[in-house]
Short mmCIF file of C-alpha atoms and ligand atoms in Angstrom, two decimals:
data_model
loop_
_atom_site.label_atom_id
_atom_site.label_comp_id
_atom_site.label_asym_id
_atom_site.label_seq_id
_atom_site.Cartn_x
_atom_site.Cartn_y
_atom_site.Cartn_z
CA MET A 61 -78.50 47.73 38.62
CA ALA A 62 -81.78 49.56 39.09
CA GLU A 63 -80.07 52.86 39.90
CA ASP A 64 -78.89 53.10 36.30
CA ASP A 65 -82.31 54.22 35.17
CA VAL A 66 -83.04 56.46 38.15
CA THR A 67 -83.08 60.16 37.26
CA LEU A 68 -80.29 62.08 39.00
CA THR A 69 -80.52 65.86 39.11
CA GLY A 70 -78.03 68.40 40.37
CA SER A 71 -74.29 68.05 40.47
CA ILE A 72 -71.85 66.84 43.09
CA LYS A 73 -70.97 69.66 45.50
CA GLU A 74 -67.19 69.22 45.21
CA LYS A 75 -66.53 72.49 47.07
CA LEU A 76 -68.79 71.50 49.96
CA ILE A 77 -67.22 68.05 50.22
CA GLU A 78 -63.72 69.60 50.24
CA ALA A 79 -64.77 72.12 52.90
CA LYS A 80 -66.16 69.38 55.12
CA GLN A 81 -62.99 67.32 54.70
CA GLY A 82 -61.06 70.43 55.76
CA TRP A 83 -63.21 70.81 58.87
CA ALA A 84 -62.52 67.19 59.73
CA ARG A 85 -58.77 67.79 59.39
CA ASP A 86 -58.93 70.90 61.56
CA GLY A 87 -61.25 69.39 64.17
CA ARG A 88 -63.79 72.18 63.56
CA LEU A 89 -66.91 72.17 65.75
CA MET A 90 -65.22 70.09 68.46
CA THR A 91 -66.07 71.13 72.01
CA GLY A 92 -63.80 68.53 73.60
CA THR A 93 -66.50 67.45 76.02
CA MET A 94 -68.39 64.21 76.51
CA ALA A 95 -71.89 63.50 77.71
CA ASP A 96 -73.83 60.54 78.99
CA PRO A 97 -76.97 59.86 76.90
CA GLU A 98 -78.79 58.90 80.11
CA GLN A 99 -78.06 62.36 81.55
CA ALA A 100 -77.99 64.69 78.57
CA ARG A 101 -80.56 64.52 75.83
CA LEU A 102 -78.67 67.08 73.75
CA PRO A 103 -75.19 65.79 72.83
CA PRO A 104 -72.18 68.13 73.27
CA GLY A 105 -71.80 70.93 70.72
CA GLN A 106 -75.32 70.48 69.33
CA ARG A 107 -78.16 73.02 69.07
CA LEU A 108 -81.84 72.34 68.57
CA VAL A 109 -83.66 73.07 65.32
CA ARG A 110 -87.38 72.89 64.57
CA ASP A 111 -87.22 72.32 60.80
CA TRP A 112 -85.45 69.35 59.28
CA PRO A 113 -82.44 70.58 57.23
CA VAL A 114 -81.49 68.81 53.98
CA LEU A 115 -77.88 67.68 53.49
CA ASP A 116 -76.57 65.62 50.61
CA LEU A 117 -73.80 65.45 48.03
CA GLY A 118 -75.74 67.62 45.59
CA ILE A 119 -77.60 64.84 43.82
CA GLU A 120 -81.15 63.92 44.71
CA PRO A 121 -82.16 60.71 42.95
CA ASP A 122 -85.77 60.42 41.87
CA VAL A 123 -86.59 56.94 43.14
CA THR A 124 -90.16 56.26 42.08
CA PRO A 125 -91.99 53.24 43.52
CA GLN A 126 -91.58 51.56 40.11
CA LYS A 127 -87.80 52.01 40.24
CA PHE A 128 -87.39 51.17 43.91
CA ARG A 129 -85.32 48.10 44.73
CA LEU A 130 -83.75 47.01 47.98
CA ASP A 131 -81.11 44.29 48.11
CA LEU A 132 -80.23 42.59 51.39
CA ASP A 133 -77.15 40.47 50.88
CA GLY A 134 -73.57 39.67 51.81
CA ALA A 135 -72.76 37.29 54.67
CA VAL A 136 -76.36 36.13 55.22
CA GLU A 137 -78.25 32.84 55.08
CA HIS A 138 -81.07 34.32 52.97
CA ARG A 139 -80.38 37.00 50.40
CA LEU A 140 -83.38 39.11 49.47
CA SER A 141 -84.16 41.59 46.73
CA LEU A 142 -87.39 43.49 47.35
CA ASN A 143 -89.43 45.67 45.03
CA TYR A 144 -91.63 48.46 46.39
CA ASP A 145 -94.74 46.29 46.89
CA GLU A 146 -92.67 43.65 48.68
CA TYR A 147 -91.16 46.31 50.95
CA MET A 148 -94.64 47.72 51.66
CA ALA A 149 -95.87 44.23 52.61
CA LEU A 150 -93.31 43.93 55.44
CA PRO A 151 -94.45 44.48 59.03
CA PHE A 152 -94.20 48.17 59.99
CA THR A 153 -93.41 49.68 63.36
CA GLU A 154 -93.76 53.28 64.52
CA SER A 155 -91.12 54.93 66.64
CA VAL A 156 -90.14 58.32 68.02
CA SER A 157 -86.51 59.38 68.21
CA ASP A 158 -84.15 62.36 68.15
CA MET A 159 -81.70 62.99 65.33
CA HIS A 160 -78.26 64.56 65.59
CA CYS A 161 -76.27 65.86 62.62
CA VAL A 162 -72.50 66.37 62.73
CA THR A 163 -73.09 69.92 61.38
CA GLN A 164 -74.40 70.62 64.91
CA TRP A 165 -78.18 70.54 64.59
CA SER A 166 -80.38 68.17 66.53
CA ARG A 167 -84.11 67.67 66.19
CA TYR A 168 -86.18 66.02 68.92
CA ASP A 169 -89.23 63.75 68.77
CA ASN A 170 -89.32 62.67 65.16
CA HIS A 171 -92.17 60.26 64.42
CA TRP A 172 -91.13 57.48 62.09
CA LYS A 173 -92.79 54.54 60.42
CA GLY A 174 -90.84 51.74 58.82
CA VAL A 175 -89.37 48.27 59.11
CA SER A 176 -87.26 47.58 62.16
CA ALA A 177 -83.69 46.43 61.68
CA ARG A 178 -84.54 43.41 63.82
CA THR A 179 -87.24 42.36 61.35
CA ILE A 180 -84.61 42.56 58.59
CA LEU A 181 -82.19 40.46 60.66
CA GLU A 182 -84.85 37.78 61.23
CA MET A 183 -85.47 37.62 57.48
CA VAL A 184 -81.87 37.48 56.23
CA LYS A 185 -80.20 35.70 59.16
CA PRO A 186 -76.62 37.03 59.10
CA GLN A 187 -73.91 34.40 59.28
CA LYS A 188 -72.04 34.13 62.57
CA GLU A 189 -68.99 35.78 61.00
CA ALA A 190 -70.94 38.87 59.89
CA LYS A 191 -69.92 41.90 61.97
CA PHE A 192 -70.93 44.98 59.92
CA ALA A 193 -73.85 46.43 58.00
CA ILE A 194 -72.88 48.57 55.02
CA PHE A 195 -75.57 50.84 53.58
CA HIS A 196 -75.44 51.63 49.86
CA ALA A 197 -77.55 54.40 48.36
CA VAL A 198 -78.76 55.20 44.87
CA ASP A 199 -76.52 58.31 44.66
CA GLY A 200 -73.43 56.19 45.28
CA TYR A 201 -73.20 57.18 48.96
CA THR A 202 -72.14 54.46 51.40
CA THR A 203 -71.79 54.30 55.17
CA ASN A 204 -70.92 51.58 57.66
CA ILE A 205 -72.03 50.55 61.14
CA ARG A 206 -71.32 47.51 63.30
CA LEU A 207 -73.89 44.73 63.28
CA ASP A 208 -74.49 45.19 67.02
CA GLN A 209 -75.34 48.86 66.31
CA PHE A 210 -77.75 47.78 63.56
CA ASP A 211 -79.35 45.22 65.91
CA GLN A 212 -81.03 47.84 68.12
CA PRO A 213 -84.72 48.52 68.80
CA ASP A 214 -84.54 52.12 67.52
CA VAL A 215 -82.90 51.32 64.15
CA PHE A 216 -85.28 51.31 61.18
CA LEU A 217 -85.67 51.45 57.46
CA VAL A 218 -88.15 54.34 57.35
CA HIS A 219 -90.63 55.52 54.72
CA GLU A 220 -92.78 57.93 56.78
CA TRP A 221 -91.86 60.96 58.91
CA GLU A 222 -94.50 62.85 60.88
CA GLY A 223 -97.25 60.81 59.24
CA LYS A 224 -96.21 61.58 55.66
CA PRO A 225 -94.08 59.73 53.09
CA ILE A 226 -90.42 60.76 53.37
CA ASN A 227 -89.87 63.20 50.52
CA ARG A 228 -87.23 62.95 47.86
CA ALA A 229 -84.86 65.48 49.47
CA HIS A 230 -84.80 63.51 52.72
CA GLY A 231 -84.11 60.22 50.96
CA GLY A 232 -87.52 58.82 50.10
CA PRO A 233 -89.07 56.49 49.43
CA VAL A 234 -86.97 54.53 51.95
CA ARG A 235 -83.94 55.64 54.01
CA MET A 236 -82.05 54.31 57.00
CA LEU A 237 -82.47 55.66 60.50
CA VAL A 238 -79.76 55.01 63.10
CA PRO A 239 -80.76 57.66 65.65
CA ARG A 240 -78.02 57.08 68.23
CA LEU A 241 -75.27 57.86 65.71
CA TYR A 242 -74.67 61.09 63.76
CA LEU A 243 -77.08 61.34 60.86
CA TRP A 244 -74.43 60.73 58.19
CA LYS A 245 -74.76 57.03 59.22
CA SER A 246 -78.43 57.09 58.10
CA ALA A 247 -78.22 56.58 54.34
CA LYS A 248 -80.89 58.25 52.22
CA TRP A 249 -82.35 56.60 49.05
CA LEU A 250 -81.45 53.19 50.46
CA ARG A 251 -80.58 50.69 47.73
CA ARG A 252 -78.73 47.88 49.47
CA ILE A 253 -77.75 46.62 52.91
CA GLN A 254 -74.64 44.49 52.68
CA PHE A 255 -73.72 42.41 55.72
CA THR A 256 -69.97 41.92 55.89
CA ILE A 257 -67.29 40.15 57.87
CA SER A 258 -64.79 43.02 57.57
CA ASP A 259 -65.45 46.74 57.93
CA HIS A 260 -65.92 48.94 54.83
CA PRO A 261 -65.63 52.63 55.81
CA GLY A 262 -68.00 54.67 53.65
CA PHE A 263 -68.09 58.03 51.87
CA TRP A 264 -67.49 60.33 54.85
CA GLU A 265 -65.60 57.78 56.93
CA THR A 266 -62.90 57.73 54.24
CA ARG A 267 -62.90 61.57 54.15
CA GLY A 268 -61.95 62.27 57.75
CA TYR A 269 -65.18 61.58 59.60
CA HIS A 270 -65.09 59.24 62.59
CA ASN A 271 -65.67 55.58 61.81
CA ASN A 272 -68.14 55.19 64.69
CA GLY A 273 -69.92 58.57 64.96
CA ASP A 274 -71.39 58.54 68.49
CA PRO A 275 -72.73 62.09 69.21
CA TRP A 276 -72.43 61.75 73.00
CA LEU A 277 -68.73 60.92 72.65
CA GLU A 278 -68.47 63.69 70.06
CA GLU A 279 -67.02 61.25 67.54
CA ARG A 280 -67.20 63.79 64.70
CA TYR A 281 -63.82 63.20 63.11
CA GLY A 282 -61.47 60.31 63.43
N1 MTE B 1769 -77.62 58.62 50.07
C1 MTE B 1769 -77.16 59.58 50.87
N2 MTE B 1769 -77.42 59.48 52.17
C2 MTE B 1769 -76.98 60.44 53.03
C3 MTE B 1769 -76.21 61.53 52.57
C4 MTE B 1769 -75.95 61.61 51.18
O1 MTE B 1769 -75.30 62.54 50.67
N3 MTE B 1769 -76.45 60.60 50.36
N4 MTE B 1769 -75.75 62.47 53.44
C5 MTE B 1769 -75.66 62.06 54.85
C6 MTE B 1769 -75.44 63.19 55.71
S1 MTE B 1769 -73.86 63.84 55.74
C7 MTE B 1769 -76.42 63.68 56.51
S2 MTE B 1769 -76.11 64.89 57.64
C8 MTE B 1769 -77.82 63.16 56.43
C9 MTE B 1769 -78.77 64.30 56.15
O2 MTE B 1769 -80.07 63.82 56.05
P1 MTE B 1769 -81.22 64.87 55.74
O3 MTE B 1769 -80.85 65.58 54.46
O4 MTE B 1769 -82.47 64.09 55.63
O5 MTE B 1769 -81.22 65.82 56.90
O6 MTE B 1769 -77.97 62.20 55.40
C10 MTE B 1769 -76.90 61.30 55.29
N5 MTE B 1769 -77.27 60.30 54.33
MO1 MO B 1770 -73.84 65.40 57.45
#
């Protein structure tokens, strides 16, 4: 696996992970309200920030273009394994979307550039039985969404934010962006998208976070 030779710095924030699991158990940050995304741009319990905070498990992999690899596999007709140049040769789309983190910050009007999920789907052609997309990252992080949530016009593999390459702390060179779900569903340092028939709850989903993560339904913990 390519991640074996990627430099990892820092150490896993065990204390932070335990604290967040505790919050999930206690239902911390829950307002108990719901909102309609058509009516309310800011989901319940969220507050706006101007800067983009960094959140991770304490390890920030140094994925250079030379070490970059992206595997698209699982229940698909065409498996693909792309290096950096092959990724950069894919058709790019620009988009603007809001992001919402379960730790209660939201940031509006982020400008992204990347490859749309629908372009990926056209290339790999999931089998009829495929129902989930599982994101795997270089730091070992995983997260899961349903295939119908992946197959949306605002879902992207992104490599630019506000006109600049996404930096290492935010998951560069390439991360996921699933803007209508809490940001923990948007894997940084994307290494693999696995299309599966059965669900595979990921890092936070198996530590008390909600399996779906819709901010307007306040699906923080589940
Ligand atoms: N690979 C990886 N992706 C990840 C994480 C992580 O620890 N590793 N953390 C998730 C969580 S909990 C959040 S809130 C967002 C934070 O993204 P940001 O640091 O760019 O704000 O990344 C998500 N994607
Ligand atoms: Mo998070």
